[in-house]
């Protein structure tokens, strides 16, 4: 059974940093790319970042470029999102999402999300 | 960037009636080499994460009821729910995965009339 479980969310002050983690199970981790997608309270879905299965392709939304870093650790079957210089408009539920293949930009499975609140 | 524009923003349909949601891209998302349209549809029920319903514009994900169907050309796409059930109350999103950034439509909230 394919499962994604995000963790690491919380309350952080503007300008602060936070690292989100996405633990995975039920499939061969090395074969798939992953996304982070966020959803501000009461709003729609906003794509944040993508990492290919072999890390050959890494992309970011313009709104987070230079502040967020996506990475993956095969030994832990996990994907990470390092967030820095956080702003109020980064407040959102952050979803980890699995791609259907190594380099496809599609999404086939979502985690439950972890909430990030940026507030003083 | 490819922009996905969804309509309507909300929709109220009687139980058993058809619901139709539209999504238009500002550029083609058709790959002429494999003849595939890089559009997915997701369902997000209140308090839940999104769930994949349709990919390649018209391929139903395993386990998705056949009352859900997708269609479309290179820039105009449609999600249909043939006979709305109470459990279909949700927000529906289209997404293009043809290019980066793989953006989403603004969502369509489907309610029972």
Coordinates of C-alpha atoms in Angstrom, one line a residue:
Chain A
X1 CA 0.0 0.0 0.0
X2 CA 1.5 3.3 -1.1
X3 CA 1.8 5.7 1.8
X4 CA 3.2 9.2 2.2
X5 CA 3.4 10.8 5.6
X6 CA 4.5 14.4 6.1
X7 CA 5.9 15.8 9.3
X8 CA 7.8 18.9 10.5
X9 CA 5.1 21.6 10.3
X10 CA 4.5 24.1 13.0
X11 CA 4.5 27.8 14.0
X12 CA 7.5 29.8 13.0
X13 CA 8.2 33.5 13.0
X14 CA 8.7 35.5 9.8
X15 CA 12.2 35.2 8.6
X16 CA 12.6 31.8 10.3
X17 CA 13.3 28.3 8.9
X18 CA 11.6 25.0 9.0
X19 CA 12.3 21.6 7.5
X20 CA 9.5 19.3 6.3
X21 CA 9.9 15.6 5.8
X22 CA 7.9 13.1 3.8
X23 CA 8.3 9.5 4.7
X24 CA 7.2 6.9 2.1
X25 CA 6.4 3.2 2.0
X26 CA 4.8 0.6 -0.2
X27 CA 6.8 1.2 -3.4
X28 CA 10.3 1.4 -4.8
X29 CA 11.4 4.9 -3.8
X30 CA 14.2 5.2 -6.3
X31 CA 11.8 4.9 -9.2
X32 CA 9.7 8.0 -8.6
X33 CA 9.8 11.7 -8.6
X34 CA 8.1 13.8 -5.9
X35 CA 6.4 17.2 -5.5
X36 CA 5.6 19.5 -2.7
X37 CA 2.3 21.2 -3.2
X38 CA 0.7 23.7 -0.7
X39 CA -2.7 25.0 0.1
X40 CA -3.3 28.2 2.0
X41 CA -6.3 28.2 4.3
X42 CA -9.5 28.2 2.2
X43 CA -7.6 28.5 -1.0
X44 CA -6.6 26.3 -4.0
X45 CA -3.6 24.1 -4.7
X46 CA -0.2 25.7 -5.4
X47 CA 2.7 23.7 -6.8
X48 CA 5.9 24.4 -4.9
X49 CA 8.7 22.1 -6.0
X50 CA 9.7 18.9 -7.9
X51 CA 12.6 16.5 -7.6
X52 CA 13.1 13.7 -10.2
X53 CA 14.0 10.1 -9.1
X54 CA 17.7 10.6 -9.8
X55 CA 17.8 14.3 -8.8
X56 CA 18.6 15.2 -12.4
X57 CA 15.7 17.6 -12.5
X58 CA 14.8 19.9 -9.6
X59 CA 12.4 22.8 -10.1
X60 CA 10.8 25.4 -7.9
X61 CA 7.8 27.8 -8.1
X62 CA 9.0 31.4 -8.6
X63 CA 7.4 32.3 -5.2
X64 CA 9.8 30.1 -3.3
X65 CA 12.9 30.0 -5.5
X66 CA 16.0 30.9 -3.5
X67 CA 14.3 30.3 -0.2
X68 CA 13.2 26.6 -0.4
X69 CA 15.2 23.5 -1.2
X70 CA 13.8 20.1 -2.1
X71 CA 15.9 17.0 -1.5
X72 CA 15.6 13.3 -1.1
X73 CA 17.4 10.5 0.8
X74 CA 17.2 7.0 -0.7
X75 CA 18.5 5.4 2.5
X76 CA 15.5 6.8 4.4
X77 CA 12.9 6.6 1.6
X78 CA 12.2 10.2 2.4
X79 CA 11.8 13.6 0.7
X80 CA 12.4 16.9 2.4
X81 CA 11.6 20.6 2.0
X82 CA 14.0 23.0 3.7
X83 CA 12.2 26.3 4.0
X84 CA 14.0 29.5 5.0
X85 CA 13.2 33.3 5.1
X86 CA 9.6 32.3 5.7
X87 CA 6.9 34.9 5.1
X88 CA 3.3 35.2 6.1
X89 CA 2.1 34.1 2.6
X90 CA 4.0 30.8 3.1
X91 CA 1.3 29.8 5.7
X92 CA -0.3 26.7 4.3
X93 CA -1.0 23.0 4.5
X94 CA 2.0 21.4 2.7
X95 CA 1.4 18.2 0.8
X96 CA 4.0 15.7 -0.3
X97 CA 2.9 14.1 -3.6
X98 CA 4.3 11.2 -5.6
X99 CA 4.8 11.2 -9.3
X100 CA 3.7 8.3 -11.5
X101 CA 7.3 7.8 -12.8
X102 CA 10.8 9.0 -12.3
X103 CA 10.6 12.2 -14.3
X104 CA 6.9 12.8 -15.0
X105 CA 5.5 16.1 -13.7
X106 CA 2.2 14.3 -12.9
X107 CA 0.9 13.3 -9.4
X108 CA -0.8 10.0 -8.5
X109 CA -0.7 9.9 -4.7
X110 CA -0.8 12.5 -2.0
X111 CA 0.1 12.6 1.7
X112 CA -2.2 14.0 4.3
X113 CA -0.2 17.2 4.7
X114 CA 1.5 19.1 7.4
X115 CA 0.5 22.6 8.5
X116 CA 3.0 25.5 8.5
X117 CA 2.0 28.8 10.1
X118 CA 4.2 31.8 9.8
X119 CA 3.3 34.3 12.4
X120 CA 4.9 36.5 15.0
Chain B
X1 CA 3.8 29.3 -17.9
X2 CA 0.8 27.2 -18.8
X3 CA -2.3 28.6 -17.0
X4 CA -5.3 26.4 -16.3
X5 CA -8.6 28.2 -16.0
X6 CA -11.5 26.3 -14.5
X7 CA -15.2 27.0 -14.6
X8 CA -17.5 27.3 -13.0
X9 CA -16.1 28.2 -9.5
X10 CA -19.0 26.4 -7.9
X11 CA -21.8 24.2 -9.1
X12 CA -25.0 22.9 -7.4
X13 CA -26.5 19.8 -8.9
X14 CA -29.4 17.5 -7.8
X15 CA -28.7 14.0 -6.8
X16 CA -28.6 11.7 -9.8
X17 CA -28.1 14.6 -12.2
X18 CA -25.0 15.3 -14.3
X19 CA -22.2 17.7 -13.2
X20 CA -19.8 19.2 -15.8
X21 CA -16.6 21.0 -15.0
X22 CA -14.5 22.8 -17.6
X23 CA -10.8 23.5 -17.7
X24 CA -9.0 25.5 -20.3
X25 CA -5.2 25.8 -20.8
X26 CA -3.6 28.9 -22.4
X27 CA -1.3 26.6 -24.4
X28 CA -1.6 23.2 -25.8
X29 CA -0.8 20.3 -23.4
X30 CA -0.9 17.7 -26.2
X31 CA 2.3 15.9 -26.9
X32 CA 2.2 15.2 -30.6
X33 CA 4.8 12.4 -30.4
X34 CA 2.8 10.2 -28.0
X35 CA -0.6 11.7 -28.7
X36 CA -1.2 12.2 -25.0
X37 CA -2.9 15.1 -23.3
X38 CA -1.1 16.0 -20.0
X39 CA -4.1 16.8 -17.9
X40 CA -5.2 15.3 -14.6
X41 CA -8.3 15.8 -12.5
X42 CA -8.3 15.6 -8.7
X43 CA -11.1 15.4 -6.1
X44 CA -10.6 17.0 -2.7
X45 CA -13.3 16.2 -0.1
X46 CA -13.6 18.5 3.0
X47 CA -10.7 17.9 5.4
X48 CA -8.9 15.5 3.1
X49 CA -6.0 15.5 0.7
X50 CA -6.6 15.5 -3.0
X51 CA -7.3 12.2 -4.8
X52 CA -6.4 11.4 -8.4
X53 CA -9.5 10.7 -10.5
X54 CA -8.4 11.0 -14.1
X55 CA -5.0 11.3 -15.9
X56 CA -4.0 11.6 -19.6
X57 CA -7.2 13.7 -19.7
X58 CA -9.5 10.7 -20.0
X59 CA -7.9 7.7 -18.2
X60 CA -9.7 6.8 -15.0
X61 CA -7.5 5.9 -12.1
X62 CA -8.0 2.4 -10.7
X63 CA -10.9 2.2 -8.3
X64 CA -12.6 5.4 -9.4
X65 CA -16.3 4.9 -10.2
X66 CA -17.2 5.0 -13.9
X67 CA -19.6 7.8 -13.3
X68 CA -16.5 10.0 -13.5
X69 CA -15.2 10.7 -17.0
X70 CA -12.8 13.0 -18.6
X71 CA -12.4 14.3 -22.2
X72 CA -10.8 17.1 -24.1
X73 CA -8.7 18.5 -26.9
X74 CA -5.3 20.2 -26.7
X75 CA -6.5 23.1 -24.7
X76 CA -10.1 22.4 -23.6
X77 CA -10.9 19.7 -21.0
X78 CA -14.0 18.5 -19.3
X79 CA -14.7 16.4 -16.2
X80 CA -18.2 14.9 -16.0
X81 CA -19.9 13.2 -13.2
X82 CA -22.8 11.3 -14.9
X83 CA -25.1 10.9 -11.9
X84 CA -24.1 12.9 -8.8
X85 CA -23.9 11.0 -5.5
X86 CA -23.8 12.5 -2.1
X87 CA -20.3 11.4 -1.6
X88 CA -19.2 13.4 -4.7
X89 CA -19.5 16.7 -2.8
X90 CA -16.0 18.0 -3.1
X91 CA -13.7 20.5 -4.8
X92 CA -12.4 19.4 -8.1
X93 CA -9.1 20.6 -9.6
X94 CA -7.6 20.1 -13.0
X95 CA -3.8 20.1 -13.4
X96 CA -1.5 20.2 -16.4
X97 CA 1.8 18.2 -16.2
X98 CA 3.1 19.0 -19.6
X99 CA 5.6 21.5 -18.4
X100 CA 7.1 23.2 -15.4
X101 CA 5.4 24.7 -13.4
X102 CA 2.7 21.9 -13.3
X103 CA -0.1 24.3 -12.4
X104 CA -3.6 23.7 -11.1
X105 CA -6.9 25.2 -12.0
X106 CA -8.6 27.3 -9.4
X107 CA -11.0 24.6 -8.3
X108 CA -14.7 23.9 -8.7
X109 CA -16.8 23.3 -5.6
X110 CA -19.6 20.8 -6.3
X111 CA -22.6 20.8 -3.9
X112 CA -26.0 19.2 -3.8
X113 CA -28.9 21.3 -5.0

